[in-house]
Tab-separated table of N, CA and C in Angstrom:
chain	number	residue	atom	x	y	z
U	1	MET	N	51.373	-5.847	3.344
U	1	MET	CA	50.815	-6.412	2.126
U	1	MET	C	49.479	-5.739	1.814
U	2	ALA	N	49.289	-5.367	0.571
U	2	ALA	CA	48.080	-4.657	0.153
U	2	ALA	C	46.847	-5.554	0.226
U	3	LEU	N	45.755	-4.949	0.599
U	3	LEU	CA	44.482	-5.649	0.688
U	3	LEU	C	43.934	-5.860	-0.720
U	4	GLU	N	43.709	-7.109	-1.076
U	4	GLU	CA	43.216	-7.441	-2.410
U	4	GLU	C	41.718	-7.713	-2.374
U	5	THR	N	41.071	-7.452	-3.493
U	5	THR	CA	39.632	-7.673	-3.622
U	5	THR	C	39.254	-9.121	-3.322
U	6	ILE	N	40.046	-10.047	-3.794
U	6	ILE	CA	39.746	-11.475	-3.576
U	6	ILE	C	39.756	-11.814	-2.082
U	7	GLU	N	40.630	-11.166	-1.326
U	7	GLU	CA	40.685	-11.393	0.121
U	7	GLU	C	39.406	-10.900	0.800
U	8	ILE	N	38.916	-9.751	0.358
U	8	ILE	CA	37.661	-9.220	0.909
U	8	ILE	C	36.523	-10.187	0.620
U	9	GLN	N	36.440	-10.638	-0.625
U	9	GLN	CA	35.373	-11.569	-1.022
U	9	GLN	C	35.464	-12.877	-0.243
U	10	GLU	N	36.655	-13.420	-0.105
U	10	GLU	CA	36.821	-14.685	0.621
U	10	GLU	C	36.409	-14.548	2.086
U	11	LYS	N	36.812	-13.455	2.729
U	11	LYS	CA	36.447	-13.259	4.139
U	11	LYS	C	34.930	-13.120	4.301
U	12	LEU	N	34.317	-12.373	3.395
U	12	LEU	CA	32.858	-12.206	3.460
U	12	LEU	C	32.135	-13.529	3.227
U	13	THR	N	32.551	-14.259	2.225
U	13	THR	CA	31.911	-15.537	1.901
U	13	THR	C	32.118	-16.547	3.016
U	14	GLU	N	33.300	-16.576	3.588
U	14	GLU	CA	33.595	-17.492	4.687
U	14	GLU	C	32.728	-17.192	5.911
U	15	THR	N	32.494	-15.909	6.166
U	15	THR	CA	31.735	-15.495	7.344
U	15	THR	C	30.220	-15.513	7.120
U	16	PHE	N	29.772	-15.087	5.933
U	16	PHE	CA	28.336	-14.902	5.704
U	16	PHE	C	27.732	-15.851	4.671
U	17	GLY	N	28.540	-16.666	4.035
U	17	GLY	CA	28.040	-17.670	3.102
U	17	GLY	C	27.196	-17.083	1.982
U	18	GLU	N	26.020	-17.642	1.795
U	18	GLU	CA	25.134	-17.244	0.692
U	18	GLU	C	24.416	-15.924	0.957
U	19	ASN	N	24.634	-15.313	2.098
U	19	ASN	CA	24.021	-14.011	2.395
U	19	ASN	C	24.764	-12.849	1.739
U	20	VAL	N	25.914	-13.117	1.141
U	20	VAL	CA	26.635	-12.131	0.336
U	20	VAL	C	26.837	-12.741	-1.045
U	21	PHE	N	26.582	-11.967	-2.080
U	21	PHE	CA	26.576	-12.522	-3.441
U	21	PHE	C	26.705	-11.404	-4.473
U	22	ARG	N	26.727	-11.774	-5.744
U	22	ARG	CA	26.864	-10.855	-6.876
U	22	ARG	C	28.077	-9.926	-6.714
U	23	PHE	N	29.213	-10.518	-6.516
U	23	PHE	CA	30.452	-9.754	-6.377
U	23	PHE	C	30.883	-9.250	-7.746
U	24	THR	N	31.200	-7.962	-7.832
U	24	THR	CA	31.684	-7.378	-9.081
U	24	THR	C	32.751	-6.333	-8.764
U	25	GLN	N	33.522	-6.021	-9.768
U	25	GLN	CA	34.510	-4.950	-9.664
U	25	GLN	C	34.127	-3.902	-10.700
U	26	GLU	N	33.805	-2.697	-10.253
U	26	GLU	CA	33.449	-1.596	-11.142
U	26	GLU	C	34.507	-0.516	-10.988
U	27	ARG	N	35.396	-0.443	-11.952
U	27	ARG	CA	36.551	0.444	-11.884
U	27	ARG	C	37.355	0.122	-10.622
U	28	ASP	N	37.469	1.058	-9.688
U	28	ASP	CA	38.247	0.768	-8.479
U	28	ASP	C	37.356	0.473	-7.272
U	29	ILE	N	36.074	0.212	-7.513
U	29	ILE	CA	35.147	-0.059	-6.406
U	29	ILE	C	34.665	-1.501	-6.470
U	30	PHE	N	34.916	-2.225	-5.406
U	30	PHE	CA	34.454	-3.603	-5.267
U	30	PHE	C	33.018	-3.559	-4.765
U	31	SER	N	32.097	-4.270	-5.422
U	31	SER	CA	30.676	-4.209	-5.094
U	31	SER	C	30.119	-5.597	-4.835
U	32	PHE	N	29.104	-5.649	-3.990
U	32	PHE	CA	28.393	-6.903	-3.752
U	32	PHE	C	27.037	-6.620	-3.147
U	33	GLU	N	26.174	-7.635	-3.182
U	33	GLU	CA	24.865	-7.551	-2.542
U	33	GLU	C	24.889	-8.347	-1.254
U	34	VAL	N	24.021	-7.931	-0.341
U	34	VAL	CA	23.893	-8.622	0.936
U	34	VAL	C	22.405	-8.792	1.227
U	35	ALA	N	22.039	-9.909	1.839
U	35	ALA	CA	20.667	-10.106	2.293
U	35	ALA	C	20.352	-9.004	3.294
U	36	SER	N	19.207	-8.356	3.144
U	36	SER	CA	18.908	-7.163	3.945
U	36	SER	C	18.899	-7.430	5.452
U	37	ASP	N	18.551	-8.638	5.866
U	37	ASP	CA	18.532	-8.931	7.309
U	37	ASP	C	19.933	-9.118	7.886
U	38	LYS	N	20.943	-9.117	7.040
U	38	LYS	CA	22.342	-9.268	7.496
U	38	LYS	C	23.150	-7.985	7.372
U	39	ILE	N	22.503	-6.875	7.022
U	39	ILE	CA	23.264	-5.658	6.741
U	39	ILE	C	24.078	-5.173	7.937
U	40	THR	N	23.510	-5.169	9.130
U	40	THR	CA	24.271	-4.662	10.281
U	40	THR	C	25.455	-5.573	10.599
U	41	ALA	N	25.266	-6.873	10.487
U	41	ALA	CA	26.361	-7.806	10.762
U	41	ALA	C	27.493	-7.625	9.746
U	42	VAL	N	27.146	-7.436	8.476
U	42	VAL	CA	28.161	-7.255	7.436
U	42	VAL	C	28.904	-5.934	7.636
U	43	ILE	N	28.168	-4.862	7.922
U	43	ILE	CA	28.797	-3.556	8.150
U	43	ILE	C	29.743	-3.614	9.357
U	44	LEU	N	29.287	-4.222	10.439
U	44	LEU	CA	30.147	-4.374	11.628
U	44	LEU	C	31.394	-5.189	11.318
U	45	PHE	N	31.221	-6.273	10.575
U	45	PHE	CA	32.361	-7.118	10.209
U	45	PHE	C	33.382	-6.327	9.391
U	46	LEU	N	32.909	-5.598	8.381
U	46	LEU	CA	33.809	-4.820	7.529
U	46	LEU	C	34.538	-3.739	8.331
U	47	LYS	N	33.865	-3.166	9.295
U	47	LYS	CA	34.476	-2.119	10.116
U	47	LYS	C	35.469	-2.691	11.128
U	48	ASN	N	35.111	-3.791	11.779
U	48	ASN	CA	35.895	-4.290	12.914
U	48	ASN	C	36.955	-5.327	12.573
U	49	ASP	N	36.872	-5.953	11.409
U	49	ASP	CA	37.879	-6.949	11.054
U	49	ASP	C	39.243	-6.265	10.967
U	50	PRO	N	40.266	-6.802	11.661
U	50	PRO	CA	41.579	-6.133	11.711
U	50	PRO	C	42.308	-6.080	10.367
U	51	THR	N	41.909	-6.901	9.426
U	51	THR	CA	42.523	-6.864	8.095
U	51	THR	C	41.761	-5.943	7.161
U	52	LEU	N	40.443	-5.954	7.238
U	52	LEU	CA	39.613	-5.191	6.295
U	52	LEU	C	39.561	-3.706	6.631
U	53	ARG	N	39.278	-3.336	7.857
U	53	ARG	CA	39.347	-1.959	8.366
U	53	ARG	C	38.594	-0.917	7.523
U	54	PHE	N	37.355	-1.208	7.148
U	54	PHE	CA	36.522	-0.221	6.466
U	54	PHE	C	35.870	0.650	7.533
U	55	HIS	N	36.636	1.632	8.002
U	55	HIS	CA	36.240	2.449	9.148
U	55	HIS	C	35.426	3.683	8.776
U	56	PHE	N	35.232	3.918	7.498
U	56	PHE	CA	34.567	5.150	7.085
U	56	PHE	C	33.374	4.854	6.194
U	57	LEU	N	32.199	5.311	6.611
U	57	LEU	CA	30.996	5.232	5.782
U	57	LEU	C	30.945	6.512	4.960
U	58	THR	N	31.182	6.381	3.671
U	58	THR	CA	31.221	7.536	2.778
U	58	THR	C	29.828	8.031	2.456
U	59	ASP	N	28.916	7.086	2.195
U	59	ASP	CA	27.568	7.470	1.794
U	59	ASP	C	26.607	6.318	2.024
U	60	LEU	N	25.363	6.681	2.156
U	60	LEU	CA	24.256	5.727	2.257
U	60	LEU	C	23.101	6.381	1.520
U	61	CYS	N	22.490	5.663	0.599
U	61	CYS	CA	21.375	6.257	-0.142
U	61	CYS	C	20.372	5.185	-0.550
U	62	GLY	N	19.221	5.633	-0.982
U	62	GLY	CA	18.181	4.731	-1.448
U	62	GLY	C	18.007	4.837	-2.953
U	63	ILE	N	17.455	3.779	-3.538
U	63	ILE	CA	17.103	3.756	-4.957
U	63	ILE	C	15.754	3.059	-5.066
U	64	HIS	N	14.885	3.583	-5.918
U	64	HIS	CA	13.564	2.994	-6.129
U	64	HIS	C	13.547	2.287	-7.474
U	65	TYR	N	13.211	1.004	-7.453
U	65	TYR	CA	13.083	0.184	-8.656
U	65	TYR	C	11.650	-0.349	-8.728
U	66	PRO	N	10.669	0.468	-9.101
U	66	PRO	CA	9.269	0.033	-9.041
U	66	PRO	C	8.927	-1.106	-9.996
U	67	ASP	N	9.723	-1.307	-11.031
U	67	ASP	CA	9.441	-2.374	-11.993
U	67	ASP	C	10.014	-3.725	-11.562
U	68	ASN	N	10.815	-3.739	-10.488
U	68	ASN	CA	11.347	-5.002	-9.961
U	68	ASN	C	10.254	-5.783	-9.255
U	69	GLU	N	10.540	-7.069	-8.977
U	69	GLU	CA	9.597	-7.848	-8.173
U	69	GLU	C	9.467	-7.205	-6.795
U	70	GLU	N	8.367	-7.516	-6.114
U	70	GLU	CA	7.982	-6.853	-4.860
U	70	GLU	C	9.106	-6.787	-3.823
U	71	ASN	N	9.857	-7.864	-3.636
U	71	ASN	CA	10.869	-7.888	-2.572
U	71	ASN	C	12.191	-7.223	-2.977
U	72	ARG	N	12.232	-6.599	-4.157
U	72	ARG	CA	13.444	-5.907	-4.622
U	72	ARG	C	13.112	-4.525	-5.198
U	73	GLN	N	12.074	-3.878	-4.682
U	73	GLN	CA	11.664	-2.594	-5.250
U	73	GLN	C	12.444	-1.400	-4.705
U	74	PHE	N	13.092	-1.576	-3.575
U	74	PHE	CA	13.971	-0.524	-3.045
U	74	PHE	C	15.333	-1.140	-2.764
U	75	ALA	N	16.352	-0.335	-2.965
U	75	ALA	CA	17.708	-0.760	-2.612
U	75	ALA	C	18.331	0.296	-1.716
U	76	LEU	N	19.105	-0.169	-0.766
U	76	LEU	CA	19.952	0.711	0.036
U	76	LEU	C	21.371	0.456	-0.427
U	77	VAL	N	22.097	1.527	-0.683
U	77	VAL	CA	23.476	1.420	-1.146
U	77	VAL	C	24.375	2.080	-0.104
U	78	TYR	N	25.355	1.315	0.358
U	78	TYR	CA	26.303	1.773	1.370
U	78	TYR	C	27.692	1.816	0.719
U	79	HIS	N	28.361	2.946	0.819
U	79	HIS	CA	29.736	3.089	0.318
U	79	HIS	C	30.652	3.195	1.531
U	80	MET	N	31.657	2.335	1.572
U	80	MET	CA	32.613	2.355	2.686
U	80	MET	C	34.032	2.487	2.131
U	81	HIS	N	34.917	3.001	2.991
U	81	HIS	CA	36.295	3.270	2.568
U	81	HIS	C	37.279	2.790	3.633
U	82	ASN	N	38.301	2.098	3.180
U	82	ASN	CA	39.436	1.733	4.018
U	82	ASN	C	40.550	2.718	3.674
U	83	TRP	N	40.786	3.683	4.559
U	83	TRP	CA	41.785	4.711	4.306
U	83	TRP	C	43.205	4.166	4.299
U	84	TYR	N	43.460	3.136	5.077
U	84	TYR	CA	44.811	2.582	5.178
U	84	TYR	C	45.284	2.017	3.839
U	85	GLU	N	44.364	1.350	3.143
U	85	GLU	CA	44.698	0.703	1.863
U	85	GLU	C	44.107	1.452	0.669
U	86	ASN	N	43.370	2.510	0.942
U	86	ASN	CA	42.659	3.270	-0.082
U	86	ASN	C	41.761	2.359	-0.933
U	87	LYS	N	41.005	1.513	-0.254
U	87	LYS	CA	40.052	0.604	-0.907
U	87	LYS	C	38.647	1.099	-0.645
U	88	ARG	N	37.824	1.026	-1.673
U	88	ARG	CA	36.425	1.423	-1.562
U	88	ARG	C	35.537	0.234	-1.904
U	89	ILE	N	34.417	0.138	-1.192
U	89	ILE	CA	33.448	-0.914	-1.496
U	89	ILE	C	32.047	-0.323	-1.537
U	90	LYS	N	31.204	-0.987	-2.309
U	90	LYS	CA	29.797	-0.618	-2.411
U	90	LYS	C	28.976	-1.840	-2.053
U	91	ILE	N	28.057	-1.657	-1.109
U	91	ILE	CA	27.202	-2.748	-0.644
U	91	ILE	C	25.769	-2.387	-0.985
U	92	LYS	N	25.054	-3.319	-1.592
U	92	LYS	CA	23.666	-3.069	-1.971
U	92	LYS	C	22.783	-4.095	-1.285
U	93	ALA	N	21.710	-3.614	-0.650
U	93	ALA	CA	20.728	-4.485	-0.003
U	93	ALA	C	19.340	-4.114	-0.522
U	94	PHE	N	18.641	-5.081	-1.092
U	94	PHE	CA	17.290	-4.843	-1.609
U	94	PHE	C	16.261	-5.128	-0.524
U	95	ILE	N	15.181	-4.324	-0.544
U	95	ILE	CA	14.108	-4.498	0.438
U	95	ILE	C	12.750	-4.436	-0.248
U	96	ASN	N	11.738	-4.810	0.506
U	96	ASN	CA	10.362	-4.909	0.049
U	96	ASN	C	9.779	-3.547	-0.329
U	97	GLY	N	8.945	-3.520	-1.362
U	97	GLY	CA	8.342	-2.280	-1.805
U	97	GLY	C	7.102	-1.879	-1.033
U	98	THR	N	6.399	-2.845	-0.462
U	98	THR	CA	5.162	-2.541	0.263
U	98	THR	C	5.443	-1.932	1.627
U	99	ASN	N	6.405	-2.496	2.338
U	99	ASN	CA	6.770	-2.021	3.668
U	99	ASN	C	8.298	-1.883	3.721
U	100	PRO	N	8.838	-0.850	3.074
U	100	PRO	CA	10.295	-0.748	2.988
U	100	PRO	C	10.936	-0.403	4.330
U	101	GLU	N	11.695	-1.359	4.867
U	101	GLU	CA	12.392	-1.118	6.124
U	101	GLU	C	13.645	-1.970	6.198
U	102	ILE	N	14.592	-1.475	6.981
U	102	ILE	CA	15.872	-2.152	7.176
U	102	ILE	C	16.426	-1.661	8.509
U	103	LYS	N	17.312	-2.426	9.117
U	103	LYS	CA	17.893	-2.015	10.394
U	103	LYS	C	18.806	-0.807	10.202
U	104	SER	N	18.744	0.090	11.153
U	104	SER	CA	19.594	1.273	11.147
U	104	SER	C	21.031	0.876	11.469
U	105	ILE	N	21.963	1.595	10.864
U	105	ILE	CA	23.376	1.418	11.235
U	105	ILE	C	23.898	2.672	11.935
U	106	SER	N	22.984	3.548	12.376
U	106	SER	CA	23.410	4.788	13.032
U	106	SER	C	24.113	4.529	14.363
U	107	ASN	N	23.938	3.347	14.924
U	107	ASN	CA	24.680	3.000	16.150
U	107	ASN	C	26.091	2.503	15.830
U	108	ILE	N	26.367	2.211	14.578
U	108	ILE	CA	27.699	1.762	14.141
U	108	ILE	C	28.495	2.955	13.612
U	109	PHE	N	27.860	3.749	12.764
U	109	PHE	CA	28.462	4.963	12.214
U	109	PHE	C	27.539	6.130	12.544
U	110	LEU	N	28.004	7.065	13.343
U	110	LEU	CA	27.165	8.211	13.718
U	110	LEU	C	26.732	9.023	12.503
U	111	CYS	N	27.579	9.093	11.486
U	111	CYS	CA	27.229	9.862	10.289
U	111	CYS	C	26.020	9.270	9.564
U	112	ALA	N	25.708	8.012	9.800
U	112	ALA	CA	24.555	7.376	9.151
U	112	ALA	C	23.246	7.993	9.629
U	113	ASN	N	23.267	8.643	10.779
U	113	ASN	CA	22.050	9.236	11.330
U	113	ASN	C	21.369	10.140	10.300
U	114	TRP	N	22.081	11.115	9.792
U	114	TRP	CA	21.479	12.057	8.845
U	114	TRP	C	21.286	11.414	7.475
U	115	MET	N	22.160	10.511	7.081
U	115	MET	CA	21.998	9.826	5.795
U	115	MET	C	20.714	8.996	5.785
U	116	GLU	N	20.445	8.320	6.890
U	116	GLU	CA	19.218	7.534	7.000
U	116	GLU	C	17.993	8.440	7.048
U	117	ARG	N	18.095	9.559	7.729
U	117	ARG	CA	16.973	10.498	7.768
U	117	ARG	C	16.671	11.059	6.381
U	118	GLU	N	17.711	11.375	5.631
U	118	GLU	CA	17.511	11.878	4.265
U	118	GLU	C	16.851	10.808	3.394
U	119	THR	N	17.304	9.566	3.528
U	119	THR	CA	16.729	8.471	2.746
U	119	THR	C	15.277	8.238	3.142
U	120	TYR	N	14.981	8.324	4.419
U	120	TYR	CA	13.590	8.228	4.865
U	120	TYR	C	12.768	9.376	4.270
U	121	ASP	N	13.293	10.576	4.341
U	121	ASP	CA	12.593	11.772	3.884
U	121	ASP	C	12.228	11.693	2.401
U	122	PHE	N	13.119	11.161	1.585
U	122	PHE	CA	12.891	11.158	0.146
U	122	PHE	C	12.293	9.855	-0.397
U	123	PHE	N	12.497	8.739	0.301
U	123	PHE	CA	11.999	7.449	-0.196
U	123	PHE	C	10.978	6.783	0.725
U	124	GLY	N	10.877	7.220	1.978
U	124	GLY	CA	9.944	6.609	2.919
U	124	GLY	C	10.423	5.277	3.464
U	125	ILE	N	11.719	5.040	3.440
U	125	ILE	CA	12.278	3.797	3.963
U	125	ILE	C	12.447	3.935	5.477
U	126	ASN	N	11.887	2.995	6.211
U	126	ASN	CA	11.954	3.009	7.673
U	126	ASN	C	13.249	2.337	8.129
U	127	PHE	N	14.024	3.021	8.939
U	127	PHE	CA	15.255	2.470	9.495
U	127	PHE	C	14.979	2.051	10.936
U	128	ILE	N	14.837	0.756	11.131
U	128	ILE	CA	14.474	0.192	12.426
U	128	ILE	C	15.585	0.474	13.435
U	129	GLY	N	15.210	1.068	14.571
U	129	GLY	CA	16.170	1.368	15.628
U	129	GLY	C	16.823	2.734	15.507
U	130	HIS	N	16.442	3.514	14.501
U	130	HIS	CA	17.014	4.862	14.355
U	130	HIS	C	16.540	5.729	15.523
U	131	PRO	N	17.432	6.518	16.123
U	131	PRO	CA	17.052	7.274	17.319
U	131	PRO	C	16.098	8.445	17.083
U	132	GLN	N	16.029	8.966	15.863
U	132	GLN	CA	15.165	10.121	15.611
U	132	GLN	C	14.772	10.173	14.139
U	133	LEU	N	14.069	9.151	13.682
U	133	LEU	CA	13.720	9.064	12.263
U	133	LEU	C	12.551	9.991	11.956
U	134	LYS	N	12.881	11.138	11.382
U	134	LYS	CA	11.869	12.099	10.949
U	134	LYS	C	12.449	12.870	9.770
U	135	ARG	N	11.603	13.614	9.116
U	135	ARG	CA	12.042	14.365	7.939
U	135	ARG	C	13.186	15.311	8.308
U	136	ILE	N	14.087	15.488	7.350
U	136	ILE	CA	15.248	16.331	7.609
U	136	ILE	C	15.317	17.517	6.642
U	137	LEU	N	14.770	17.379	5.439
U	137	LEU	CA	14.824	18.459	4.453
U	137	LEU	C	13.439	18.925	4.005
U	138	ASN	N	12.479	18.028	3.914
U	138	ASN	CA	11.130	18.394	3.493
U	138	ASN	C	10.278	18.774	4.699
U	139	MET	N	9.149	19.391	4.432
U	139	MET	CA	8.237	19.796	5.501
U	139	MET	C	7.672	18.558	6.199
U	140	ASP	N	7.487	18.648	7.494
U	140	ASP	CA	6.912	17.546	8.264
U	140	ASP	C	5.528	17.168	7.759
U	141	GLU	N	4.780	18.125	7.242
U	141	GLU	CA	3.415	17.895	6.783
U	141	GLU	C	3.353	17.150	5.455
U	142	MET	N	4.454	17.036	4.773
U	142	MET	CA	4.469	16.382	3.460
U	142	MET	C	4.113	14.910	3.625
U	143	ILE	N	3.183	14.413	2.812
U	143	ILE	CA	2.724	13.024	2.962
U	143	ILE	C	3.317	12.088	1.904
U	144	SER	N	4.021	12.638	0.925
U	144	SER	CA	4.607	11.793	-0.120
U	144	SER	C	6.128	11.803	-0.004
U	145	PHE	N	6.749	10.975	-0.806
U	145	PHE	CA	8.207	10.839	-0.785
U	145	PHE	C	8.729	11.152	-2.188
U	146	PRO	N	9.344	12.324	-2.385
U	146	PRO	CA	9.603	12.849	-3.722
U	146	PRO	C	10.622	12.110	-4.587
U	147	MET	N	11.409	11.192	-4.044
U	147	MET	CA	12.347	10.464	-4.902
U	147	MET	C	11.789	9.122	-5.383
U	148	ARG	N	10.588	8.802	-4.963
U	148	ARG	CA	9.942	7.601	-5.500
U	148	ARG	C	9.510	7.892	-6.929
U	149	LYS	N	9.565	6.890	-7.765
U	149	LYS	CA	9.273	7.092	-9.181
U	149	LYS	C	7.823	7.494	-9.450
U	150	GLU	N	6.902	7.172	-8.533
U	150	GLU	CA	5.513	7.573	-8.772
U	150	GLU	C	5.288	9.064	-8.501
U	151	PHE	N	6.244	9.717	-7.883
U	151	PHE	CA	6.137	11.149	-7.614
U	151	PHE	C	6.360	11.899	-8.928
U	152	PRO	N	5.443	12.790	-9.316
U	152	PRO	CA	5.605	13.479	-10.606
U	152	PRO	C	6.834	14.385	-10.605
U	153	MET	N	7.621	14.281	-11.668
U	153	MET	CA	8.833	15.093	-11.749
U	153	MET	C	8.544	16.539	-12.087
U	154	GLU	N	7.621	16.747	-12.956
U	154	GLU	CA	7.364	18.090	-13.461
U	154	GLU	C	5.864	18.343	-13.533
U	155	ASP	N	5.528	19.523	-13.830
U	155	ASP	CA	4.151	19.911	-14.088
U	155	ASP	C	3.627	19.058	-15.245
U	156	SER	N	2.465	18.464	-15.064
U	156	SER	CA	1.919	17.563	-16.095
U	156	SER	C	1.614	18.287	-17.399
U	157	GLY	N	1.549	19.602	-17.370
U	157	GLY	CA	1.288	20.369	-18.584
U	157	GLY	C	2.514	20.595	-19.444
U	158	ARG	N	3.685	20.273	-18.931
U	158	ARG	CA	4.916	20.507	-19.697
U	158	ARG	C	5.029	19.514	-20.832
U	159	THR	N	5.478	20.000	-21.960
U	159	THR	CA	5.669	19.122	-23.125
U	159	THR	C	7.138	19.006	-23.509
U	160	ASP	N	8.023	19.738	-22.834
U	160	ASP	CA	9.434	19.728	-23.195
U	160	ASP	C	10.237	18.650	-22.469
U	161	LYS	N	9.587	17.867	-21.599
U	161	LYS	CA	10.287	16.803	-20.872
U	161	LYS	C	9.522	15.496	-21.042
U	162	ASP	N	10.255	14.427	-21.237
U	162	ASP	CA	9.660	13.106	-21.399
U	162	ASP	C	10.105	12.251	-20.215
U	163	ASP	N	9.167	11.880	-19.349
U	163	ASP	CA	9.495	11.135	-18.135
U	163	ASP	C	10.209	9.813	-18.411
U	164	ARG	N	10.051	9.254	-19.589
U	164	ARG	CA	10.742	7.989	-19.897
U	164	ARG	C	12.253	8.133	-19.782
U	165	TYR	N	12.761	9.326	-20.031
U	165	TYR	CA	14.203	9.551	-19.948
U	165	TYR	C	14.690	9.709	-18.516
U	166	PHE	N	13.767	9.747	-17.561
U	166	PHE	CA	14.114	9.906	-16.156
U	166	PHE	C	13.716	8.683	-15.336
U	167	GLY	N	13.563	7.519	-15.998
U	167	GLY	CA	13.255	6.284	-15.296
U	167	GLY	C	11.789	6.102	-14.985
U	168	ARG	N	10.950	6.945	-15.546
U	168	ARG	CA	9.516	6.819	-15.307
U	168	ARG	C	8.879	6.239	-16.562
U	169	THR	N	8.381	5.054	-16.439
U	169	THR	CA	7.785	4.367	-17.576
U	169	THR	C	6.275	4.306	-17.411
U	170	THR	N	5.603	3.813	-18.412
U	170	THR	CA	4.144	3.672	-18.297
U	170	THR	C	3.793	2.603	-17.276
U	171	ILE	N	4.722	1.693	-16.978
U	171	ILE	CA	4.471	0.643	-15.990
U	171	ILE	C	4.388	1.223	-14.588
U	172	ASN	N	5.284	2.171	-14.275
U	172	ASN	CA	5.337	2.671	-12.897
U	172	ASN	C	4.805	4.083	-12.720
U	173	SER	N	4.157	4.630	-13.703
U	173	SER	CA	3.632	5.991	-13.527
U	173	SER	C	2.172	5.978	-13.169
């Protein structure tokens, strides 16, 4: 029997209650939010449940929302895939903007190691328990995080680009 979206939602809600919420279906990807302190438990559940079998972490990335309230200024997005049923899910966990950190899942999925390092490198998000959290693409000496919205996109002398079209507003610049 094919794995249905409603079954995934029911199992998550039954196990995690109000810590999983905002369930949506976007094309063929089932999406939801999770309380950031429950991310490792939810990821483990999705991977190990014999019915759900989300054994593949497709991607992990960060997003900066500087105009959000303080406790929702960064989001971590996890994409997982169940190859048996060809089901994809997207999990979003929001974290604090002042001290952005979340538990590492590199002990659950080895591929998360480099994904978390890249997210740290570009957003400055600390992954608690990561075995080697350091820059992976930028120079070690770099003190800023280039994917944060406060990082200037272009030379300030340029007049052919308007930062408003790239998510940079007067509020967060």
